[in-house]
Tab-separated table of C-alpha atoms in Angstrom:
chain	number	residue	atom	x	y	z
A	257	UNK	CA	-15.958	-1.111	24.977
A	258	UNK	CA	-13.734	0.164	22.189
A	259	UNK	CA	-12.834	3.267	24.231
A	260	UNK	CA	-11.658	1.028	27.062
A	261	UNK	CA	-9.565	-1.024	24.641
A	262	UNK	CA	-8.065	2.119	23.097
A	263	UNK	CA	-7.110	3.557	26.505
A	264	UNK	CA	-5.478	0.260	27.444
A	265	UNK	CA	-3.733	0.223	24.084
A	266	UNK	CA	-2.367	3.738	24.568
A	267	UNK	CA	-0.891	2.788	27.939
A	268	UNK	CA	0.683	-0.359	26.519
A	269	UNK	CA	1.866	1.580	23.495
A	270	UNK	CA	3.706	4.064	25.704
A	271	UNK	CA	5.402	1.238	27.590
A	272	UNK	CA	6.172	-0.631	24.383
A	273	UNK	CA	7.664	2.416	22.679
A	274	UNK	CA	9.776	3.293	25.688
A	275	UNK	CA	11.992	0.291	25.027
A	276	UNK	CA	11.022	-1.717	28.107
A	277	UNK	CA	10.207	-4.670	25.864
A	278	UNK	CA	13.868	-4.848	24.809
A	279	UNK	CA	15.856	-5.764	27.945
A	280	UNK	CA	19.354	-4.381	28.123
A	281	UNK	CA	18.862	-1.845	25.302
A	282	UNK	CA	18.420	1.873	25.882
A	283	UNK	CA	17.288	4.408	23.293
A	284	UNK	CA	17.360	8.158	22.946
A	285	UNK	CA	14.068	9.963	22.523
A	286	UNK	CA	12.535	9.283	19.132
A	287	UNK	CA	12.200	12.603	17.219
A	288	UNK	CA	8.993	11.529	15.467
A	289	UNK	CA	5.664	10.095	16.551
A	290	UNK	CA	4.205	6.971	15.046
A	291	UNK	CA	0.695	7.290	13.673
A	292	UNK	CA	-1.907	5.739	11.405
A	293	UNK	CA	-4.649	7.125	9.177
A	294	UNK	CA	-8.111	5.844	10.112
A	295	UNK	CA	-11.204	5.497	7.929
A	296	UNK	CA	-12.160	9.120	8.596
A	297	UNK	CA	-8.802	10.432	7.320
A	298	UNK	CA	-7.758	11.329	10.850
A	299	UNK	CA	-4.328	10.505	12.198
A	300	UNK	CA	-4.294	8.352	15.340
A	301	UNK	CA	-1.349	7.507	17.543
A	302	UNK	CA	0.488	4.257	16.884
A	303	UNK	CA	3.600	2.581	18.228
A	304	UNK	CA	6.696	3.333	16.158
A	305	UNK	CA	7.691	0.567	13.802
A	306	UNK	CA	11.232	1.755	13.110
A	307	UNK	CA	13.814	3.392	15.355
A	308	UNK	CA	16.953	5.240	14.249
A	309	UNK	CA	20.068	3.138	14.848
A	310	UNK	CA	23.160	4.797	13.333
A	311	UNK	CA	24.515	6.855	10.423
A	312	UNK	CA	27.359	6.503	7.921
A	313	UNK	CA	28.698	9.626	6.202
A	314	UNK	CA	31.955	8.202	4.860
A	315	UNK	CA	34.329	10.331	6.960
A	316	UNK	CA	35.526	7.202	8.739
A	317	UNK	CA	35.916	5.305	5.476
A	318	UNK	CA	39.138	5.072	3.514
A	319	UNK	CA	37.204	6.200	0.436
A	320	UNK	CA	36.319	9.520	2.114
A	321	UNK	CA	32.972	11.279	2.688
A	322	UNK	CA	29.977	11.044	0.403
A	323	UNK	CA	28.911	14.004	-1.708
A	324	UNK	CA	25.254	14.332	-2.712
A	325	UNK	CA	24.675	10.554	-2.964
A	326	UNK	CA	21.435	9.676	-4.748
A	327	UNK	CA	20.998	5.905	-4.935
A	328	UNK	CA	21.399	2.766	-2.822
A	329	UNK	CA	21.348	-0.844	-3.903
A	330	UNK	CA	21.657	-3.930	-1.733
A	331	UNK	CA	23.128	-6.784	-3.776
A	332	UNK	CA	22.045	-10.425	-3.460
A	333	UNK	CA	25.102	-11.100	-1.271
A	334	UNK	CA	24.021	-8.376	1.168
A	335	UNK	CA	26.707	-5.864	0.253
A	336	UNK	CA	25.740	-2.237	-0.418
A	337	UNK	CA	26.379	-0.077	-3.467
A	338	UNK	CA	26.105	3.716	-3.150
A	339	UNK	CA	25.775	6.023	-6.137
A	340	UNK	CA	28.005	8.792	-4.784
A	341	UNK	CA	26.808	11.275	-7.388
A	342	UNK	CA	28.820	14.320	-6.390
A	343	UNK	CA	32.046	12.313	-6.334
A	344	UNK	CA	31.332	10.641	-9.719
A	345	UNK	CA	31.672	7.113	-8.375
A	346	UNK	CA	29.985	4.026	-6.953
A	347	UNK	CA	31.121	2.996	-3.461
A	348	UNK	CA	30.871	-0.698	-2.597
A	349	UNK	CA	30.371	-1.400	1.132
A	350	UNK	CA	30.171	-4.555	3.209
A	351	UNK	CA	27.238	-5.259	5.519
A	352	UNK	CA	29.430	-3.851	8.310
A	353	UNK	CA	29.850	-0.595	6.337
A	354	UNK	CA	33.470	-1.278	5.359
A	355	UNK	CA	34.767	-0.277	1.930
A	356	UNK	CA	35.073	-3.190	-0.492
A	357	UNK	CA	35.853	-1.108	-3.546
A	358	UNK	CA	35.252	2.076	-5.529
A	359	UNK	CA	33.798	1.818	-9.039
A	360	UNK	CA	34.390	4.477	-11.670
A	361	UNK	CA	37.693	5.138	-13.359
A	362	UNK	CA	39.507	8.451	-13.116
A	363	UNK	CA	39.584	8.643	-16.915
A	364	UNK	CA	38.706	6.665	-19.976
A	365	UNK	CA	35.433	4.889	-20.778
A	366	UNK	CA	34.984	3.848	-17.161
A	367	UNK	CA	34.898	7.441	-15.902
A	368	UNK	CA	31.489	8.430	-14.532
A	369	UNK	CA	29.778	11.816	-14.462
A	370	UNK	CA	27.087	12.363	-11.824
A	371	UNK	CA	25.724	8.804	-11.737
A	372	UNK	CA	22.263	8.691	-10.148
A	373	UNK	CA	21.404	4.983	-10.243
A	374	UNK	CA	23.025	1.612	-9.620
A	375	UNK	CA	21.827	-1.978	-9.936
A	376	UNK	CA	23.637	-5.286	-9.421
A	377	UNK	CA	22.462	-8.362	-11.331
A	378	UNK	CA	22.504	-11.769	-9.575
A	379	UNK	CA	25.385	-12.711	-11.899
A	380	UNK	CA	27.448	-9.909	-10.339
A	381	UNK	CA	27.353	-7.433	-13.224
A	382	UNK	CA	27.097	-3.836	-12.008
A	383	UNK	CA	24.829	-1.504	-14.006
A	384	UNK	CA	25.265	2.246	-13.511
A	385	UNK	CA	22.943	5.001	-14.732
A	386	UNK	CA	25.661	7.450	-15.754
A	387	UNK	CA	23.266	10.374	-15.954
A	388	UNK	CA	25.346	13.264	-17.222
A	389	UNK	CA	27.094	11.056	-19.786
A	390	UNK	CA	23.656	9.873	-21.005
A	391	UNK	CA	24.435	6.183	-20.885
A	392	UNK	CA	24.203	2.922	-18.944
A	393	UNK	CA	27.629	1.529	-18.019
A	394	UNK	CA	28.320	-2.107	-17.168
A	395	UNK	CA	31.134	-3.108	-14.793
A	396	UNK	CA	32.350	-6.575	-13.836
A	397	UNK	CA	31.865	-7.853	-10.257
A	398	UNK	CA	35.397	-6.638	-9.531
A	399	UNK	CA	34.552	-3.117	-10.767
A	400	UNK	CA	36.281	-3.286	-14.138
A	401	UNK	CA	34.662	-1.438	-17.057
A	402	UNK	CA	33.029	-3.817	-19.546
A	403	UNK	CA	30.802	-1.872	-21.933
A	404	UNK	CA	28.319	0.958	-22.301
A	405	UNK	CA	24.855	1.488	-23.762
A	406	UNK	CA	24.538	5.033	-25.039
A	407	UNK	CA	21.501	6.995	-26.259
A	408	UNK	CA	18.932	4.542	-27.720
A	409	UNK	CA	17.524	5.219	-31.177
A	410	UNK	CA	13.989	4.561	-32.356
A	411	UNK	CA	11.206	6.431	-34.217
A	412	UNK	CA	9.093	5.846	-31.096
A	413	UNK	CA	11.342	8.119	-29.068
A	414	UNK	CA	10.621	11.178	-31.211
A	415	UNK	CA	12.922	13.937	-32.407
A	416	UNK	CA	12.898	15.891	-29.135
A	417	UNK	CA	13.734	12.931	-26.895
A	418	UNK	CA	16.460	13.641	-24.337
A	419	UNK	CA	18.117	10.664	-22.683
A	420	UNK	CA	18.808	11.214	-18.993
A	421	UNK	CA	18.885	7.827	-17.197
A	422	UNK	CA	18.505	8.213	-13.439
A	423	UNK	CA	17.194	4.905	-12.036
A	424	UNK	CA	17.155	1.389	-13.430
A	425	UNK	CA	16.491	-2.249	-12.726
A	426	UNK	CA	17.309	-5.346	-14.795
A	427	UNK	CA	15.075	-8.390	-15.167
A	428	UNK	CA	16.015	-12.048	-15.528
A	429	UNK	CA	16.306	-11.670	-19.316
A	430	UNK	CA	18.881	-8.910	-18.743
A	431	UNK	CA	16.444	-6.366	-20.148
A	432	UNK	CA	16.999	-2.963	-18.538
A	433	UNK	CA	14.014	-0.969	-17.289
A	434	UNK	CA	15.196	2.625	-17.190
A	435	UNK	CA	13.741	5.794	-15.695
A	436	UNK	CA	14.823	8.703	-17.904
A	437	UNK	CA	14.276	12.150	-16.399
A	438	UNK	CA	11.723	14.159	-18.337
A	439	UNK	CA	10.301	11.125	-20.147
A	440	UNK	CA	6.526	10.779	-19.713
A	441	UNK	CA	5.933	7.697	-21.876
A	442	UNK	CA	6.880	5.109	-19.269
A	443	UNK	CA	9.947	3.026	-18.510
A	444	UNK	CA	12.418	2.511	-21.347
A	445	UNK	CA	12.985	-1.156	-22.182
A	446	UNK	CA	16.533	-1.712	-23.415
A	447	UNK	CA	17.807	-5.209	-24.176
A	448	UNK	CA	21.247	-6.573	-23.301
A	449	UNK	CA	22.561	-5.380	-26.669
A	450	UNK	CA	21.499	-1.795	-25.968
A	451	UNK	CA	18.554	-1.869	-28.382
A	452	UNK	CA	15.393	0.055	-27.464
A	453	UNK	CA	12.425	-2.343	-27.266
A	454	UNK	CA	9.629	0.046	-26.359
A	455	UNK	CA	8.010	1.806	-23.442
A	456	UNK	CA	6.544	-0.005	-20.469
A	457	UNK	CA	3.783	0.813	-17.973
A	458	UNK	CA	3.219	4.479	-18.785
A	459	UNK	CA	0.958	6.526	-16.530
A	460	UNK	CA	-2.401	7.433	-18.001
A	461	UNK	CA	-4.158	10.783	-18.173
A	462	UNK	CA	-7.395	10.608	-16.221
A	463	UNK	CA	-10.768	11.771	-17.503
A	464	UNK	CA	-11.441	15.523	-17.177
A	465	UNK	CA	-14.729	17.314	-17.824
A	466	UNK	CA	-12.783	20.541	-18.313
A	467	UNK	CA	-10.590	18.989	-21.021
A	468	UNK	CA	-13.668	17.494	-22.711
A	469	UNK	CA	-15.414	20.877	-22.710
A	470	UNK	CA	-12.363	22.667	-24.111
A	471	UNK	CA	-11.934	20.086	-26.885
A	472	UNK	CA	-15.624	20.450	-27.734
A	473	UNK	CA	-15.971	24.221	-28.006
A	474	UNK	CA	-12.433	25.513	-28.653
A	475	UNK	CA	-11.248	26.318	-32.152
A	476	UNK	CA	-8.198	24.631	-33.664
A	477	UNK	CA	-6.121	27.775	-33.083
A	478	UNK	CA	-7.203	27.927	-29.438
A	479	UNK	CA	-6.409	24.257	-28.935
A	480	UNK	CA	-2.953	24.787	-30.439
A	481	UNK	CA	-2.266	27.566	-27.922
A	482	UNK	CA	-3.258	25.430	-24.960
A	483	UNK	CA	-0.609	23.459	-23.135
A	484	UNK	CA	-0.625	19.786	-24.060
A	485	UNK	CA	-1.352	17.614	-21.059
A	486	UNK	CA	1.074	14.727	-20.829
A	487	UNK	CA	1.232	11.678	-18.560
A	488	UNK	CA	3.285	12.068	-15.396
A	489	UNK	CA	6.803	10.666	-15.358
A	490	UNK	CA	8.106	7.935	-13.061
A	491	UNK	CA	10.567	8.954	-10.362
A	492	UNK	CA	11.930	5.515	-9.424
A	493	UNK	CA	11.651	1.803	-10.160
A	494	UNK	CA	12.479	-1.444	-8.374
A	495	UNK	CA	11.408	-5.068	-8.555
A	496	UNK	CA	10.502	-7.768	-6.066
A	497	UNK	CA	11.750	-11.344	-5.922
A	498	UNK	CA	8.937	-12.464	-8.242
A	499	UNK	CA	9.994	-9.970	-10.904
A	500	UNK	CA	7.076	-7.545	-10.533
A	501	UNK	CA	8.050	-3.916	-11.110
A	502	UNK	CA	7.209	-1.191	-8.594
A	503	UNK	CA	7.212	2.474	-9.588
A	504	UNK	CA	6.656	5.848	-7.945
A	505	UNK	CA	5.188	8.932	-9.598
A	506	UNK	CA	5.554	12.593	-8.628
A	507	UNK	CA	2.885	15.326	-8.580
A	508	UNK	CA	-0.202	13.122	-8.486
A	509	UNK	CA	-2.822	12.757	-5.774
A	510	UNK	CA	-3.615	9.057	-6.203
A	511	UNK	CA	-1.871	5.819	-7.170
A	512	UNK	CA	1.561	7.321	-6.624
A	513	UNK	CA	2.813	3.772	-6.042
A	514	UNK	CA	2.187	1.035	-8.596
A	515	UNK	CA	2.988	-2.638	-9.011
A	516	UNK	CA	3.193	-3.472	-12.698
A	517	UNK	CA	2.473	-6.927	-14.088
A	518	UNK	CA	4.479	-8.356	-17.023
A	519	UNK	CA	2.025	-6.624	-19.380
A	520	UNK	CA	2.218	-3.274	-17.591
A	521	UNK	CA	-1.069	-3.468	-15.645
A	522	UNK	CA	-1.183	-1.943	-12.150
A	523	UNK	CA	-2.027	-4.852	-9.811
A	524	UNK	CA	-1.585	-2.893	-6.583
A	525	UNK	CA	-4.522	-0.559	-7.275
A	526	UNK	CA	-6.893	-2.577	-9.488
A	527	UNK	CA	-9.820	-0.422	-10.537
A	528	UNK	CA	-9.394	2.100	-7.736
A	529	UNK	CA	-7.833	5.457	-6.945
A	530	UNK	CA	-5.833	5.073	-3.740
A	531	UNK	CA	-4.029	7.830	-1.884
A	532	UNK	CA	-0.586	7.048	-0.539
A	533	UNK	CA	1.393	9.146	1.903
A	534	UNK	CA	-0.050	11.807	4.195
A	535	UNK	CA	-3.483	13.425	4.020
A	536	UNK	CA	-3.780	17.157	3.422
A	537	UNK	CA	-6.622	19.573	4.125
A	538	UNK	CA	-5.781	21.942	1.274
A	539	UNK	CA	-5.088	20.548	-2.163
A	540	UNK	CA	-2.244	22.072	-4.098
A	541	UNK	CA	1.049	21.288	-5.802
A	542	UNK	CA	3.037	21.522	-2.571
A	543	UNK	CA	0.622	19.381	-0.563
A	544	UNK	CA	0.851	16.303	-2.755
A	545	UNK	CA	3.072	13.412	-1.710
A	546	UNK	CA	6.218	13.263	-3.836
A	547	UNK	CA	7.637	9.769	-3.635
A	548	UNK	CA	11.203	9.679	-4.926
A	549	UNK	CA	12.147	6.112	-4.068
A	550	UNK	CA	10.655	2.722	-3.300
A	551	UNK	CA	11.912	-0.528	-1.791
A	552	UNK	CA	10.232	-3.942	-1.535
A	553	UNK	CA	11.250	-6.545	1.041
A	554	UNK	CA	11.362	-10.309	0.330
A	555	UNK	CA	8.060	-10.587	2.253
A	556	UNK	CA	6.461	-7.959	0.041
A	557	UNK	CA	6.490	-4.974	2.406
A	558	UNK	CA	6.631	-1.734	0.416
A	559	UNK	CA	8.613	1.240	1.760
A	560	UNK	CA	8.150	4.532	-0.087
A	561	UNK	CA	10.159	7.708	0.568
A	562	UNK	CA	8.259	11.008	0.364
A	563	UNK	CA	10.389	14.057	-0.434
A	564	UNK	CA	7.757	16.600	0.664
A	565	UNK	CA	7.445	15.322	4.233
A	566	UNK	CA	10.832	13.535	4.416
A	567	UNK	CA	8.952	10.539	5.791
A	568	UNK	CA	8.969	6.839	4.985
A	569	UNK	CA	5.594	5.147	4.518
A	570	UNK	CA	5.541	1.374	4.807
A	571	UNK	CA	2.704	-0.665	3.286
A	572	UNK	CA	1.905	-4.350	3.188
A	573	UNK	CA	1.611	-6.351	-0.013
A	574	UNK	CA	-2.037	-5.301	-0.355
A	575	UNK	CA	-1.303	-1.577	0.005
A	576	UNK	CA	-2.403	-1.182	3.649
A	577	UNK	CA	-0.416	1.382	5.641
A	578	UNK	CA	1.640	-0.208	8.418
A	579	UNK	CA	4.070	2.432	9.708
A	580	UNK	CA	5.288	5.996	9.190
A	581	UNK	CA	8.694	7.199	10.365
A	582	UNK	CA	11.244	9.922	9.761
A	583	UNK	CA	10.541	13.560	8.994
A	584	UNK	CA	12.226	16.855	8.214
A	585	UNK	CA	14.827	18.086	10.705
A	586	UNK	CA	18.397	18.021	11.979
A	587	UNK	CA	18.055	15.349	14.657
A	588	UNK	CA	19.197	11.802	14.071
A	589	UNK	CA	16.235	9.943	12.644
A	590	UNK	CA	15.112	12.934	10.591
A	591	UNK	CA	16.250	13.949	7.107
A	592	UNK	CA	17.210	17.053	5.189
A	593	UNK	CA	16.819	15.887	1.564
A	594	UNK	CA	16.147	12.135	1.437
A	595	UNK	CA	16.937	10.543	-1.914
A	596	UNK	CA	16.668	6.769	-1.680
A	597	UNK	CA	15.694	3.851	0.541
A	598	UNK	CA	16.747	0.206	0.582
A	599	UNK	CA	16.165	-2.789	2.827
A	600	UNK	CA	19.161	-4.482	4.476
A	601	UNK	CA	19.483	-8.266	4.964
A	602	UNK	CA	18.698	-8.075	8.697
A	603	UNK	CA	15.379	-6.301	8.103
A	604	UNK	CA	16.713	-2.818	8.835
A	605	UNK	CA	16.038	0.039	6.425
A	606	UNK	CA	18.754	2.321	5.033
A	607	UNK	CA	17.763	5.832	3.951
A	608	UNK	CA	20.147	7.894	1.816
A	609	UNK	CA	20.034	11.583	2.725
A	610	UNK	CA	21.832	13.554	0.012
A	611	UNK	CA	21.251	16.792	1.920
A	612	UNK	CA	23.364	15.519	4.824
A	613	UNK	CA	25.619	13.288	2.691
A	614	UNK	CA	25.005	10.172	4.714
A	615	UNK	CA	23.147	6.896	5.157
A	616	UNK	CA	20.762	6.568	8.108
A	617	UNK	CA	19.890	3.065	9.274
A	618	UNK	CA	16.646	2.233	11.095
A	619	UNK	CA	15.908	-1.053	12.871
A	620	UNK	CA	12.492	-2.558	13.463
A	621	UNK	CA	10.862	-2.441	16.898
A	622	UNK	CA	9.379	-5.580	18.495
A	623	UNK	CA	5.949	-4.189	17.619
A	624	UNK	CA	6.885	-3.940	13.932
A	625	UNK	CA	8.205	-7.502	14.004
A	626	UNK	CA	4.855	-8.621	15.402
A	627	UNK	CA	2.886	-6.703	12.756
A	628	UNK	CA	5.121	-8.044	9.980
A	629	UNK	CA	4.590	-11.636	11.105
A	630	UNK	CA	0.829	-11.128	11.305
A	631	UNK	CA	0.685	-9.503	7.886
A	632	UNK	CA	2.854	-12.192	6.272
A	633	UNK	CA	0.687	-14.977	7.688
A	634	UNK	CA	-2.472	-13.249	6.521
A	635	UNK	CA	-1.229	-12.595	2.971
A	636	UNK	CA	-0.059	-16.239	2.756
A	637	UNK	CA	-3.596	-17.404	3.587
A	638	UNK	CA	-2.767	-18.725	7.056
A	639	UNK	CA	-5.792	-16.980	8.487
A	640	UNK	CA	-6.136	-18.694	11.854
A	641	UNK	CA	-2.490	-18.084	12.723
A	642	UNK	CA	-2.807	-14.513	11.471
A	643	UNK	CA	-5.924	-13.962	13.582
A	644	UNK	CA	-4.150	-14.837	16.811
A	645	UNK	CA	-1.216	-12.602	15.853
A	646	UNK	CA	-3.482	-9.634	15.079
A	647	UNK	CA	-5.195	-10.067	18.432
A	648	UNK	CA	-1.748	-9.906	19.987
A	649	UNK	CA	-1.159	-6.660	18.075
A	650	UNK	CA	-4.351	-5.190	19.558
A	651	UNK	CA	-3.154	-5.987	23.067
A	652	UNK	CA	-0.356	-3.489	22.545
A	653	UNK	CA	-2.124	-0.973	20.353
A	654	UNK	CA	-5.925	-0.856	20.292
A	655	UNK	CA	-5.699	2.065	17.815
A	656	UNK	CA	-4.402	-0.236	15.092
A	657	UNK	CA	-7.515	-0.328	12.902
A	658	UNK	CA	-5.912	-2.597	10.351
A	659	UNK	CA	-5.811	-5.362	12.969
A	660	UNK	CA	-9.583	-5.175	13.409
A	661	UNK	CA	-10.037	-5.332	9.665
A	662	UNK	CA	-7.586	-8.219	9.249
A	663	UNK	CA	-9.257	-10.209	12.038
A	664	UNK	CA	-12.610	-9.534	10.395
A	665	UNK	CA	-11.234	-10.809	7.082
A	666	UNK	CA	-9.866	-13.898	8.810
A	667	UNK	CA	-13.195	-14.601	10.493
A	668	UNK	CA	-14.994	-14.044	7.192
A	669	UNK	CA	-12.706	-16.510	5.400
A	670	UNK	CA	-13.430	-18.983	8.216
A	671	UNK	CA	-17.164	-18.465	7.623
A	672	UNK	CA	-17.615	-17.004	11.113
A	673	UNK	CA	-19.725	-14.208	9.728
A	674	UNK	CA	-21.326	-12.996	12.960
A	675	UNK	CA	-17.939	-12.448	14.597
A	676	UNK	CA	-16.587	-10.928	11.381
A	677	UNK	CA	-19.400	-8.368	11.423
A	678	UNK	CA	-18.365	-7.251	14.890
A	679	UNK	CA	-14.729	-6.670	13.865
A	680	UNK	CA	-15.686	-4.977	10.608
A	681	UNK	CA	-17.852	-2.636	12.654
A	682	UNK	CA	-14.872	-1.836	14.906
A	683	UNK	CA	-12.754	-1.249	11.799
A	684	UNK	CA	-15.571	0.899	10.345
A	685	UNK	CA	-15.443	-0.859	6.980
A	686	UNK	CA	-19.060	-0.633	5.839
A	687	UNK	CA	-18.591	-2.549	2.609
A	688	UNK	CA	-17.066	-5.588	4.305
A	689	UNK	CA	-19.670	-5.391	7.071
A	690	UNK	CA	-22.478	-5.503	4.499
A	691	UNK	CA	-20.862	-8.455	2.715
A	692	UNK	CA	-20.459	-10.350	5.997
A	693	UNK	CA	-24.063	-9.564	6.943
A	694	UNK	CA	-25.358	-11.054	3.672
A	695	UNK	CA	-23.386	-14.238	4.247
A	696	UNK	CA	-24.470	-14.329	7.892
A	697	UNK	CA	-28.094	-14.090	6.799
A	698	UNK	CA	-27.633	-16.934	4.301
A	699	UNK	CA	-25.882	-19.095	6.879
A	700	UNK	CA	-28.572	-18.374	9.453
A	701	UNK	CA	-31.240	-19.386	6.968
A	702	UNK	CA	-29.431	-22.636	6.159
A	703	UNK	CA	-28.853	-23.450	9.817
A	704	UNK	CA	-32.499	-22.862	10.740
A	705	UNK	CA	-33.992	-24.178	7.511
A	706	UNK	CA	-35.945	-26.948	9.266
A	707	UNK	CA	-37.594	-24.426	11.547
A	708	UNK	CA	-38.364	-22.084	8.670
A	709	UNK	CA	-39.649	-24.961	6.536
A	710	UNK	CA	-41.741	-26.327	9.380
A	711	UNK	CA	-43.118	-22.896	10.102
A	712	UNK	CA	-43.948	-22.371	6.453
A	713	UNK	CA	-45.753	-25.739	6.252
A	714	UNK	CA	-47.635	-24.935	9.438
A	715	UNK	CA	-48.628	-21.571	8.026
A	716	UNK	CA	-49.859	-23.217	4.814
A	717	UNK	CA	-51.894	-25.763	6.821
A	718	UNK	CA	-53.352	-23.001	8.943
A	719	UNK	CA	-54.280	-20.983	5.873
A	720	UNK	CA	-55.586	-24.070	4.047
A	721	UNK	CA	-57.622	-25.705	6.805
A	722	UNK	CA	-57.732	-23.807	10.067
A	723	UNK	CA	-58.673	-20.448	8.651
A	724	UNK	CA	-61.606	-21.791	6.559
A	725	UNK	CA	-62.871	-23.736	9.591
A	726	UNK	CA	-62.583	-20.627	11.718
A	727	UNK	CA	-64.410	-18.565	9.111
A	728	UNK	CA	-67.224	-21.142	8.874
A	729	UNK	CA	-67.470	-21.222	12.648
A	730	UNK	CA	-67.647	-17.450	12.828
A	731	UNK	CA	-70.283	-17.397	10.096
A	732	UNK	CA	-72.407	-19.911	12.044
A	733	UNK	CA	-72.028	-17.880	15.202
A	734	UNK	CA	-72.989	-14.685	13.443
A	735	UNK	CA	-75.892	-16.384	11.667
A	736	UNK	CA	-77.115	-17.912	14.915
A	737	UNK	CA	-76.973	-14.571	16.675
A	738	UNK	CA	-78.763	-12.864	13.811
A	739	UNK	CA	-81.436	-15.592	13.778
A	740	UNK	CA	-81.885	-15.334	17.524
A	741	UNK	CA	-82.167	-11.561	17.268
A	742	UNK	CA	-84.764	-11.797	14.515
A	743	UNK	CA	-86.833	-14.325	16.462
A	744	UNK	CA	-86.751	-12.103	19.520
A	745	UNK	CA	-87.918	-9.136	17.453
A	746	UNK	CA	-90.838	-11.077	15.939
A	747	UNK	CA	-91.907	-12.235	19.364
A	748	UNK	CA	-91.846	-8.690	20.669
A	749	UNK	CA	-93.923	-7.366	17.740
A	750	UNK	CA	-96.436	-10.217	18.190
A	751	UNK	CA	-97.156	-9.050	21.759
A	752	UNK	CA	-97.790	-5.564	20.536
A	753	UNK	CA	-94.806	-4.108	22.256
A	754	UNK	CA	-92.715	-1.405	20.784
A	755	UNK	CA	-89.383	-2.577	19.790
C-alpha cells in the first residue's frame, strides 16, 4: 500500500515541482533536487520548498557593488542592512532593494574596518560588529555615529583574550550577546554601558574514554605536553520573537544548532545528540556540517546555512527537517561561499554569498506554504486541523515521512491509538509505535472491561463449582467402572474360568 502511495506521490511531486500549480508563472530548471532524510539515514526525493527568484549584487545601486559582504539583518520595519565587509560599510536597503543609506563614515570615530555583523534594535539603534577595530559601534536610525564599546575588561576573560566581534544580537534589556572569533567560552554578555557581564551558553566538552584513560595513566609532564581540549566556539547567533537565542557551532557532529533558554540551557535538543545537516558515510573534519549562519522566522522555522555543502537546511520549531535547497555551483540558486541568511517579510529567504558578492532571494513554493501551515498548526496544538493539512501534504508527496509521524502524533493526542499505530508504523518510529500500542492496550481493556470482568467471574465460578462437580462425577464414573470390573472378575473366578 505504501509503495502505491509513494509512486502516486512521486508523480504528483513532479507535476507540483514543474510549476503547474502556479498559473501564469514560469520557472527555469531548478539546479538542485529537493530531498529528505528518512529514519534509515537514506535520502529520499521531496518536492522543493524554495525556488530561486532573483539576485542583487549592487551594480545597479547608487552605492555601487558589494565586496565580500558577510552579514544580513532584516529590521522590524522590513528594511535590509548589509554588512559590506570589503567596502567597510553598512548598506541600508528598502524591501524593493533600493538604497536608503550608507552607514560608516569615511574618517573619524564612525569609520568602520571590515565589519562582519549588524543588528538593528526595535528602537532604531544600529549596532555594528566592527571586527578589525575590535569594537561594537552604535549608530542612530539615520546612520549618525553615537558611541562605541571597545575591548571589554574582566579577570574572567584571561590575559590571552583577543576581542574579535563578528556577530551580535541585542535583547530587550539592551544587553549585547556577541560572538567573538576564537572565543570558546560562549557568547559575551555586554551591557548597554559596555561592561562585560559574563559568558553565556558555552558549548560543553563531551565525555571521552580516551581522555579519561590519558588522565588516569599519564604523568604530569605528559599531560602538560598534550593539547588542551577546549569547547567549540559559536559561529553565529540570532534570536526569535520570544527572545530565545539560537546559535550555530562549527566542527561538531551533533547539536550544531541550539536554542538557548534565559539560563543558557539548550531547549532544542534536550537530553539528546541530534545531527543537523547532511549525512556522511565517512567521518572526518571535512565531512562535518559547518553552519555559519542561522535565521528564525516569526513562526519558529529555523533556517541554517552550511558552508561545507553550500546548502540551506530548514527545520521546524521542534528540530524536524522540512526542506533542503541550494548547493555549490555557478548557476543561479547555487552559491560559491555563502555567509549569511535572513528571512524577508514576505516569507522569502535572502542568502548572502560573499564569494559572488551578492544577495540571492528564494521564494517558497506552494508545497512549502502547505507544509508550513501544517507545521504551525501542529506546534500550536491544533491537532485536528494539522492532521487534515498533513494528509493534504501526503497527497502531493507520499515520501514525506514527517507527515506520517505528525499525523500519528495528532491521532495519539486525540486518543485514537489504533490509527496512530498505523501511521507510526508508516513513519517507522518504533518508540512512538510502542507508546501508542501501550495506550491502545489500556484503552481496549477499559472499553471491554465488562466482558473481561464477566469472563473472569465466569472462570472463577467454573473453577469454584463446575470443576469440583466434574471431578466428583468423573470419580464416581471411574469408581463405578472399577467396581463393575472387580465384580466381573470375581464372578469369572467363581466359575473356575481363567481370567
